[in-house]
XYZ file of C-alpha atoms in Angstrom:
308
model
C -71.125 129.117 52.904
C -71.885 127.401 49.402
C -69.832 127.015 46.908
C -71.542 129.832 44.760
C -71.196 132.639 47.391
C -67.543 131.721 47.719
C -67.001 132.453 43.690
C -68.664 135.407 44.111
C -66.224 136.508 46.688
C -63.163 135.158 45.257
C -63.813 137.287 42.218
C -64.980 140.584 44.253
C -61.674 140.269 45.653
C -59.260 140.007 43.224
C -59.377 142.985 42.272
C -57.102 144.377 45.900
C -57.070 147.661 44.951
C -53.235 149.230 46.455
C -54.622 151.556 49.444
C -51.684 153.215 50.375
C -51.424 154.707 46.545
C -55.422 154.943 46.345
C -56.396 155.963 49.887
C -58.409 159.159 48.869
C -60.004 157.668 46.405
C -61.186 155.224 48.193
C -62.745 157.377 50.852
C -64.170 159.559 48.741
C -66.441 156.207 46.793
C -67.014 155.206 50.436
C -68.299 158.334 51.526
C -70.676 158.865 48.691
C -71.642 155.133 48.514
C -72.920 155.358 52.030
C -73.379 158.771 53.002
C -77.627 158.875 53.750
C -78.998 160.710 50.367
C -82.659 161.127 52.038
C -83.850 163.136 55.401
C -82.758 160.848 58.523
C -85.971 159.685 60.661
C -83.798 160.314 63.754
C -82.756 163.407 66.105
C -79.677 164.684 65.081
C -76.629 167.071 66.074
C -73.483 168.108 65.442
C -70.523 168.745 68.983
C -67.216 169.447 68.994
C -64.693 168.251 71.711
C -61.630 170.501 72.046
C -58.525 168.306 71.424
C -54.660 169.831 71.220
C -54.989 172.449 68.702
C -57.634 171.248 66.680
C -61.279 170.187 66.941
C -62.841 166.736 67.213
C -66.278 166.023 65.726
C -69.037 164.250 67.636
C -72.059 163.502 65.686
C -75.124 162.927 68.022
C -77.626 160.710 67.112
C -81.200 159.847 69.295
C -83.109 156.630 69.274
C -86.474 158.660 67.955
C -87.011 162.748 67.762
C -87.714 162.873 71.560
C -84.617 164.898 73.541
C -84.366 163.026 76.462
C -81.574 161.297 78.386
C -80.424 157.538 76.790
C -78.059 155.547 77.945
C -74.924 156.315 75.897
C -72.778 154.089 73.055
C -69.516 156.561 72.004
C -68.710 155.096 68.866
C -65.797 154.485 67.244
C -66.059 154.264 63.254
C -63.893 151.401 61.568
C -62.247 151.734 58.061
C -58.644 150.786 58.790
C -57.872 154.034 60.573
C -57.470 155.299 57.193
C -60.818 155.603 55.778
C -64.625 156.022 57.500
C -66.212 158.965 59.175
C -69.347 160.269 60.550
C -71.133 160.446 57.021
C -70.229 157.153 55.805
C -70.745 156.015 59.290
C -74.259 158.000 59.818
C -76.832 154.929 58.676
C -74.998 152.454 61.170
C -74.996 154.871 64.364
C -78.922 155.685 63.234
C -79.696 151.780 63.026
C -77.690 151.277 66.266
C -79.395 153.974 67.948
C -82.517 152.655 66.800
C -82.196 149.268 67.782
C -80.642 149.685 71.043
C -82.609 153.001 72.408
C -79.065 154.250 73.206
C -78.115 158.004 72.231
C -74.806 157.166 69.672
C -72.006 159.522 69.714
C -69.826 158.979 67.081
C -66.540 160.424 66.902
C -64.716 161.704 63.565
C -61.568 161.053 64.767
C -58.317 162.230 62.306
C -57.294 159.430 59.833
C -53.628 158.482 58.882
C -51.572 158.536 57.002
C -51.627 162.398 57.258
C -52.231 161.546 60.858
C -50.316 158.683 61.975
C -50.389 156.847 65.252
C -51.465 157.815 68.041
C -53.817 161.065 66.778
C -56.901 159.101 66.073
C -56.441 157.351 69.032
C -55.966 160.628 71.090
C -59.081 162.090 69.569
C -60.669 159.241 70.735
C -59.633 159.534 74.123
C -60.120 162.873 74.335
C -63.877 162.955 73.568
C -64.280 159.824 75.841
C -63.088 161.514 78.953
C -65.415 164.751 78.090
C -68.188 162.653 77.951
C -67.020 160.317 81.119
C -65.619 163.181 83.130
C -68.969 166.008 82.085
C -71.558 163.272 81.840
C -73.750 165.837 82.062
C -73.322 166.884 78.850
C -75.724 164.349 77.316
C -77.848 163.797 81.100
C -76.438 160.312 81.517
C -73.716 159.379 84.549
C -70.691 158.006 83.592
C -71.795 154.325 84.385
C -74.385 154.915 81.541
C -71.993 155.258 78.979
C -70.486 152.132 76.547
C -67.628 152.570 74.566
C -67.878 150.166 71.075
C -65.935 150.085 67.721
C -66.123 147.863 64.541
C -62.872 146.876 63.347
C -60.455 149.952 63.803
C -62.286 151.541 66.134
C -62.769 148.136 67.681
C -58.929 148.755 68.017
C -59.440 151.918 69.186
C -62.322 151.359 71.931
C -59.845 148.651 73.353
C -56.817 151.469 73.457
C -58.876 153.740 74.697
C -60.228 151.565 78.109
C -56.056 150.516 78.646
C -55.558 153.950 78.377
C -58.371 154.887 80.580
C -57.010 152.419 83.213
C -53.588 153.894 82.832
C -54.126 157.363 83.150
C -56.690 157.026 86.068
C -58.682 160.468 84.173
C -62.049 157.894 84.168
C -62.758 154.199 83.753
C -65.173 153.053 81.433
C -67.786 150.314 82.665
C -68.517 148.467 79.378
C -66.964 147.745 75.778
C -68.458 146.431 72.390
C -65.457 145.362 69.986
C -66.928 144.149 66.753
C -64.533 142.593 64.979
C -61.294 144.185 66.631
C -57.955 144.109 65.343
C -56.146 143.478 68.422
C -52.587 142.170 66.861
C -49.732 144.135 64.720
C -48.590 140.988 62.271
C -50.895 140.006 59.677
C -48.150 138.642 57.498
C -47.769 134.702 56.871
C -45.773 134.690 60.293
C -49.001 135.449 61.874
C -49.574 133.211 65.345
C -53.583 133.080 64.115
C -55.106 130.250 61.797
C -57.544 132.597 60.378
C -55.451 135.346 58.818
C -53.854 131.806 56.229
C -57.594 130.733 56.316
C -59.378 134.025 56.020
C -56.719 136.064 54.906
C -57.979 135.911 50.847
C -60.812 135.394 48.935
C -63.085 136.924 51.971
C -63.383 140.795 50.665
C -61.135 141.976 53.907
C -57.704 140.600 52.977
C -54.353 140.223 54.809
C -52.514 141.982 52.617
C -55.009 144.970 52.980
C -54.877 144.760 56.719
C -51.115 144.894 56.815
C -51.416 148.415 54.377
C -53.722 149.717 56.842
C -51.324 149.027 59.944
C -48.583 150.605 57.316
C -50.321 153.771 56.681
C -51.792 154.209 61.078
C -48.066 153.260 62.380
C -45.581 156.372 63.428
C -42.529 153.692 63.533
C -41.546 150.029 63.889
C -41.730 150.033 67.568
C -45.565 151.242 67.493
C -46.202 147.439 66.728
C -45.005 146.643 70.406
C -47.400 149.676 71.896
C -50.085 148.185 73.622
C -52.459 151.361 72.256
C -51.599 149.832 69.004
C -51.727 146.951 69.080
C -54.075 145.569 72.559
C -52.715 141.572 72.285
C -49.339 143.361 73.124
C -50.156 144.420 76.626
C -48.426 142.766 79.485
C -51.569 143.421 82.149
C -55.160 143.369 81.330
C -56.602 143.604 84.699
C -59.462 146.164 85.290
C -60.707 146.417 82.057
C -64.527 147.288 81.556
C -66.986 144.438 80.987
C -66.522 143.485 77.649
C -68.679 142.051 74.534
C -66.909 140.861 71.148
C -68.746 139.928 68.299
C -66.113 138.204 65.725
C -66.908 137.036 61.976
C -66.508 133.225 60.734
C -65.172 134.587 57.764
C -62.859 137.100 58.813
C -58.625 137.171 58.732
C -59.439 139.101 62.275
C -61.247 136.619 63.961
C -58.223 134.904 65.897
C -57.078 138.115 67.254
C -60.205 139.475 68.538
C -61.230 136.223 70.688
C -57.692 135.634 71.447
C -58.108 139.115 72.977
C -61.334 137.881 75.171
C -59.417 135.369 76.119
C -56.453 137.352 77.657
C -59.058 139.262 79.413
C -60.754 136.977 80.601
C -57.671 134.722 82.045
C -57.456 138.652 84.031
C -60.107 138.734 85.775
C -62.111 140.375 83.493
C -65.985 139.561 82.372
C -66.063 138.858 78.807
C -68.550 137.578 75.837
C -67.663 136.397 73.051
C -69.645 135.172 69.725
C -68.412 134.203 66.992
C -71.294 135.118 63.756
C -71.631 132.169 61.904
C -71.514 132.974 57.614
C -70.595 136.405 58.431
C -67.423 138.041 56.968
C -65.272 141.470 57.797
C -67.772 144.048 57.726
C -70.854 142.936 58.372
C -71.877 145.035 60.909
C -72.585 148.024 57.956
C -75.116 145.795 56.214
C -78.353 146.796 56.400
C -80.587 145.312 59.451
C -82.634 143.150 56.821
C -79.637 140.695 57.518
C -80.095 138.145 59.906
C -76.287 138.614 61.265
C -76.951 142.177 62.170
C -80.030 141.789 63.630
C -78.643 138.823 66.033
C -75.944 141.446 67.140
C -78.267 144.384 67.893
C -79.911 141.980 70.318
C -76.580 140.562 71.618
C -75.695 144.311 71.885
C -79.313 144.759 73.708
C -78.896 141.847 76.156
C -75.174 142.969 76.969
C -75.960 146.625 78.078
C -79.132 144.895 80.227
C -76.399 142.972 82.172
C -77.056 139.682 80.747
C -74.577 137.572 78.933
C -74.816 136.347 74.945
């Protein structure tokens, strides 16, 4: 990364704006900022999943207007479990629908702080084992389905596979994390070089990271649950085949490979890449950029069975 792009940065991020006092602000900019303003080129539905006293939203999105039976990603939207939903989210699932001929489910799971830990990840769960245990539902079998997150709901896709194990309800096959956070200290004491190296100066900053985990936990011993925090667990055996995609750039990076490592060193199958020049985030841009159009087709190779 020149020394140019760096400025840039350095000054975009300054300006930390205090997230647990400007929260709803924030997703309401992020919602209209990315929220599609024309007619979607894509097949498109609402569903709702039945969860404990409320409903969950799925939104449904098809490779191309022809209703037939893809393979299946469920998605799980990042945005520090705080902020992000299906509307800001919509242009990503279409591109990754697009680019992978996979239907995208995408789940508008409940957001903290008005719904701390674990809600968001019970939504979560709760719409993956409809769609594992009634795979007919979207005429796929269960072995056709992928869970994947960016970020949070990298977080989230990893909670829900432990939990998946745990439980015995269903057992996913395959997992995308893009950038996971995997780890509950993002502080100085951090074990990982890249939240001191990454961790300002790079858009997604510690300090923000930290607010997030502030705002998702319930209480101080949430940081030791391993649906909170993955890199906590004590066994990572039979986990599903698993693909992360980490950013050079990004306080996150550590945890997330550390992560593949751990499953790997339990008998898991893992691949990892690490995108070179890429920061927190990427995976939103646009597919003009070279980064995101290398991980659609690490994304395309991985659900063929082949390795990045």
């Amino acid at each position: 990364m020149n020394r140019y792009m760096k400025a840039a940065l350095a000054a975009l991020s300054y300006a930390d704006i205090d997230i647990k006092k400007n929260y709803k602000l924030i997703r309401k900019i992020e919602t209209a900022a990315k929220k599609p303003r024309l007619k979607l080129m894509y097949q498109m539905w609402d569903h709702k999943i039945e969860g404990c006293g409320h409903e969950i939203p799925v939104r449904i999105f098809l490779p191309d207007k022809e209703r037939v039976a893809y393979p299946v990603l469920l998605f799980f939207h990042g945005g520090g479990w705080v902020t992000g939903n299906i509307d800001s989210y919509s242009k990503v699932c279409q591109e990754l629908a697009r680019h992978t001929r996979h239907t995208v489910a995408a789940v508008d799971y409940r957001l903290a702080p008005e719904h701390r830990f674990p809600a968001g990840l019970m939504d979560c769960y709760r719409a993956a084992r409809e769609l594992f245990t009634q795979p007919g539902l979207l005429g796929v079998t269960a072995g056709e389905i992928t869970i994947i997150g960016d970020s949070a709901g990298g977080n989230l896709a990893a909670a829900v596979s432990l939990m998946a194990r745990d439980r015995g309800e269903f057992q996913p096959r395959r997992q995308i994390l893009i950038y996971p956070a995997t780890a509950s200290d993002h502080s100085a004491a951090s074990p990982f070089a890249s939240i001191r190296e990454n961790g300002t100066g790079y858009l997604l900053t510690a300090k923000r990271v930290q607010d997030y985990m502030d705002l998702y936990i319930r209480t101080d011993s949430d940081r030791r649950d391993p649906y909170f925090a993955p890199l906590a667990a004590r066994d990572l055996s039979r986990q599903p085949d698993t693909l992360i995609i980490t950013a050079q750039y990004d306080p996150l990076r550590d945890e997330g490979e550390a992560y593949g490592r751990r499953l790997t060193a339990s008998g898991n199958r893992v691949e990892m890449y690490r995108m070179p020049d890429a920061l927190h985030g990427f995976f939103s841009l646009p597919p003009r950029f070279i980064q995101v159009r290398k991980s659609y087709a690490m994304i395309q190779h991985f659900l063929g069975g082949g390795s990045v």
